[in-house]
Short mmCIF file of C-alpha atoms in Angstrom, two decimals:
data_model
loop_
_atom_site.label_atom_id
_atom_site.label_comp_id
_atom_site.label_asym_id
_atom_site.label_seq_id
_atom_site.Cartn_x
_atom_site.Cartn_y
_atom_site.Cartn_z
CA UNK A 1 79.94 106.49 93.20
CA UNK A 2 83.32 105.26 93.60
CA UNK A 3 84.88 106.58 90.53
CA UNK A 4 83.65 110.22 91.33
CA UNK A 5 84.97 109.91 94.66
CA UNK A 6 88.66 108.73 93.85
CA UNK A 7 88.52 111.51 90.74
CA UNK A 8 87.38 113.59 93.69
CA UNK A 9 90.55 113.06 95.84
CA UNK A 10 92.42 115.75 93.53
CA UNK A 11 90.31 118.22 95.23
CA UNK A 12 90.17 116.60 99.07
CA UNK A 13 90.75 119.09 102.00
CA UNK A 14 94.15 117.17 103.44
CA UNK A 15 95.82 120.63 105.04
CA UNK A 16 96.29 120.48 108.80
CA UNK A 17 94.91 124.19 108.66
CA UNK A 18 93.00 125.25 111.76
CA UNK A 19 91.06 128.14 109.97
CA UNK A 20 89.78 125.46 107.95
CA UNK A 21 86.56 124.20 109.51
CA UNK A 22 87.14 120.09 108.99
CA UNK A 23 83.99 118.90 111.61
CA UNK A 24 82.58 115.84 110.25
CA UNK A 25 79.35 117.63 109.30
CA UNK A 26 80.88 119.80 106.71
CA UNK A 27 83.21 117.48 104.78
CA UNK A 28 82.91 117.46 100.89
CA UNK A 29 84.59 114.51 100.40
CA UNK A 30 84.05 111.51 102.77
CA UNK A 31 86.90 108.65 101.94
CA UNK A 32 87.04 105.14 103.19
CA UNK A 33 90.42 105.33 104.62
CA UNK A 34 92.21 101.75 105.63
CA UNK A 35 95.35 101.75 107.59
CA UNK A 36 96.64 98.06 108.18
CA UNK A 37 99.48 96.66 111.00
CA UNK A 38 99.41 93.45 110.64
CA UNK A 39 102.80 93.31 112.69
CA UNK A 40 101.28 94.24 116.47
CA UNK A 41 98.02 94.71 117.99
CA UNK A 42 96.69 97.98 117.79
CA UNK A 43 96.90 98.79 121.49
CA UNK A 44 97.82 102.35 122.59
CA UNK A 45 97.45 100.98 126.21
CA UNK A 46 100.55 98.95 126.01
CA UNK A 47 103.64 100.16 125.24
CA UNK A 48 103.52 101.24 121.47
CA UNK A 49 105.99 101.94 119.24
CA UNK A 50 106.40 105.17 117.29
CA UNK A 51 104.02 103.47 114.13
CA UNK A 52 101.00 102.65 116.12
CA UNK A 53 101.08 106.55 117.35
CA UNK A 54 101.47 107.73 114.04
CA UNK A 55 98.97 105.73 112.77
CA UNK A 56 96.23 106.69 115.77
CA UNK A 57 97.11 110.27 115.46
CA UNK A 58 96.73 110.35 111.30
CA UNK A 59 93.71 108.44 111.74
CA UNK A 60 92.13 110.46 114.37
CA UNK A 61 93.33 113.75 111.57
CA UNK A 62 91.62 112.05 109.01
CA UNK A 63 88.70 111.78 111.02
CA UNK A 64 88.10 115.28 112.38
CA UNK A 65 88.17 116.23 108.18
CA UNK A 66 84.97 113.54 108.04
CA UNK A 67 86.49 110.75 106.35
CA UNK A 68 86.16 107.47 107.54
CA UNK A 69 88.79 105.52 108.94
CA UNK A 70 89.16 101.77 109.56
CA UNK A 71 92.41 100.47 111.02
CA UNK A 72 92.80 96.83 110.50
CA UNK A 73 95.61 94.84 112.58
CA UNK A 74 95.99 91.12 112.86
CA UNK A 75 94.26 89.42 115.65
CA UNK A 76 96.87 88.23 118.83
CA UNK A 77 94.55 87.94 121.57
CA UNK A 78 91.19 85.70 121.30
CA UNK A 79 89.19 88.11 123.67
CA UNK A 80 89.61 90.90 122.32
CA UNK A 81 86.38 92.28 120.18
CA UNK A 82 86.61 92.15 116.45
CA UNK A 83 85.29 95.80 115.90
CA UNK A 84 86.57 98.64 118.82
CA UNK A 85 85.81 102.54 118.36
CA UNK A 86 89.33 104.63 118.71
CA UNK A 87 87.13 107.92 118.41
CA UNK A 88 84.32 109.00 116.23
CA UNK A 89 85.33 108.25 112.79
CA UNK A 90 87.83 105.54 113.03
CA UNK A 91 87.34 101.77 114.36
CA UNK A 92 90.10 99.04 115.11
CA UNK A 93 88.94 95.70 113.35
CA UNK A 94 90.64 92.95 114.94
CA UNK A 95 91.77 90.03 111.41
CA UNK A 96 92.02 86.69 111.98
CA UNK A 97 95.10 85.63 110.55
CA UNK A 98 97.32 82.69 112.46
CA UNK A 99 96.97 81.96 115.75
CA UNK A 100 95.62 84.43 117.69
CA UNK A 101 98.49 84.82 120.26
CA UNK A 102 101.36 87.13 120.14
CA UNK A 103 103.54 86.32 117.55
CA UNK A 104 107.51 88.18 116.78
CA UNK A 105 106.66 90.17 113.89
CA UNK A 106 109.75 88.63 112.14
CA UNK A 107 107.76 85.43 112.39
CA UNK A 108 104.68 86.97 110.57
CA UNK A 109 105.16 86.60 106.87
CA UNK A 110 104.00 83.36 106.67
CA UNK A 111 100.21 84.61 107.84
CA UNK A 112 100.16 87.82 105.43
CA UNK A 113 98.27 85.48 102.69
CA UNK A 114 95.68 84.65 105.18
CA UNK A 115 95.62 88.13 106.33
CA UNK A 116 94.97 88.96 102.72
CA UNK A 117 92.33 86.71 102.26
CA UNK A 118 90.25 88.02 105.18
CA UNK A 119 91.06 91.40 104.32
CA UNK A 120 89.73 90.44 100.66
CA UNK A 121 86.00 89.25 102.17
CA UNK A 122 85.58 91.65 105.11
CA UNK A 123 85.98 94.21 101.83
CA UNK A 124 83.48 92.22 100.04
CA UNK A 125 81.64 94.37 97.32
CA UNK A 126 82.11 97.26 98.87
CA UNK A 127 86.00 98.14 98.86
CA UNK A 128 87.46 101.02 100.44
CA UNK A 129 88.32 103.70 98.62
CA UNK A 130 92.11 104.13 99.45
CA UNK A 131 94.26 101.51 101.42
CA UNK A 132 97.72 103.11 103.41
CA UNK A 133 99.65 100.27 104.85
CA UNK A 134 102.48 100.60 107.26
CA UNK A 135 105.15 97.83 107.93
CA UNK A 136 106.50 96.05 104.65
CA UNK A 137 104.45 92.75 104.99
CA UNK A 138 101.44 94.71 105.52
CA UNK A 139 102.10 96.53 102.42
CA UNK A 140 102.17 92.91 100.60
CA UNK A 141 98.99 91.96 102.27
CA UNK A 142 97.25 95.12 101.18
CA UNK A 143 98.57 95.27 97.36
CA UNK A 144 97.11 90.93 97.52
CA UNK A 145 93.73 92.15 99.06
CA UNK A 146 93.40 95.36 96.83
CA UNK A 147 94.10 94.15 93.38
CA UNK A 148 91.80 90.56 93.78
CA UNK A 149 89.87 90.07 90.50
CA UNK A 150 86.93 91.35 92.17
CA UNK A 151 87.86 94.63 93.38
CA UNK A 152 88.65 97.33 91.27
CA UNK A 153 92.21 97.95 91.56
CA UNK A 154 91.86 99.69 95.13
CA UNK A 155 94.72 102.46 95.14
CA UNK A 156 97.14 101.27 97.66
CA UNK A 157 99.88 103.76 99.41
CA UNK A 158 102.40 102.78 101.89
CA UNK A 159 104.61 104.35 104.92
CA UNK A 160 108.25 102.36 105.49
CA UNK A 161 108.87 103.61 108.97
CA UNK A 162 112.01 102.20 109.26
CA UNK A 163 113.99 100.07 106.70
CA UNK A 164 115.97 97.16 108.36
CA UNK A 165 119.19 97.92 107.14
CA UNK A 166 119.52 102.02 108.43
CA UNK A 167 118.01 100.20 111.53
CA UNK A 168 120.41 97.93 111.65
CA UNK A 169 123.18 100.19 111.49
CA UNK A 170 121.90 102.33 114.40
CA UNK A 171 121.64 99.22 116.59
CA UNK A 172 125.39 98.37 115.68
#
């Protein structure tokens, strides 16, 4: 039951404690965990920035604990397969949203409704129970997608890994 399982969260194993015995098998608490990067393709192949390794390495945490973890990124290559396994416990889903070519993330926004809107029905009846975006136009695709009449006000958390104006000042 959903509701028992976000009142459960208050009691969720999080710690990074390796006495702690967090195999899938034995979790307590399994959580539907979302991640979303609308911004790049989530390709550790390439050569990713510091988000996309933060976001495979918490996922792949939150996974060894037994929660399930689905990491949704916008769609920039047509061949590549919707749904792709990082490890046991977490999957990539590929969102169509724009064309799917590589676009400049500065050039993104206008594709975050759209990302929304698919995030919204691949979600369907069944929402997750906790949504963490990362990159600010992620966060307003996931706060659209998570509080649609339908769903029931999905808790939504969010990471700024860099804020354009400290940025800015580093890059002179």
């Amino acid at each position: 039951d959903r509701a028992v399982r976000r009142k459960d969260l208050r009691h969720a194993d999080f710690s990074s404690d390796d006495s702690v015995d967090h195999s899938r098998s034995s979790s307590k608490y399994v959580l539907q965990v979302l991640f979303l990067l609308p911004a790049e393709s989530f390709d550790l192949n390439v050569d990713a920035g510091g988000q996309n390794v933060h976001v495979a390495a918490l996922s792949r945490a939150l996974a060894a604990r037994g929660h399930d973890v689905t990491v949704y990124t916008r769609r920039d290559d047509p061949d590549l397969a919707e749904r792709v396994p990082l490890c046991s416990g977490v999957e990539v889903v590929q969102v169509p949203a724009g064309p799917p070519t590589a676009v400049p993330k500065d050039d993104l926004l206008p594709y975050m409704g759209e990302f929304a809107d698919r995030l919204a029905e691949l979600w369907g009846d069944d929402p997750p129970d906790i949504v963490h975006s990362h990159f600010w136009m992620s966060g307003l695709a996931s706060l659209d997608a998570a509080h649609r009449p339908h769903m029931s006000r999905v808790p939504v958390v969010h990471t700024f890994h860099a804020l354009g104006v400290v940025k800015q000042g580093h890059q002179g």
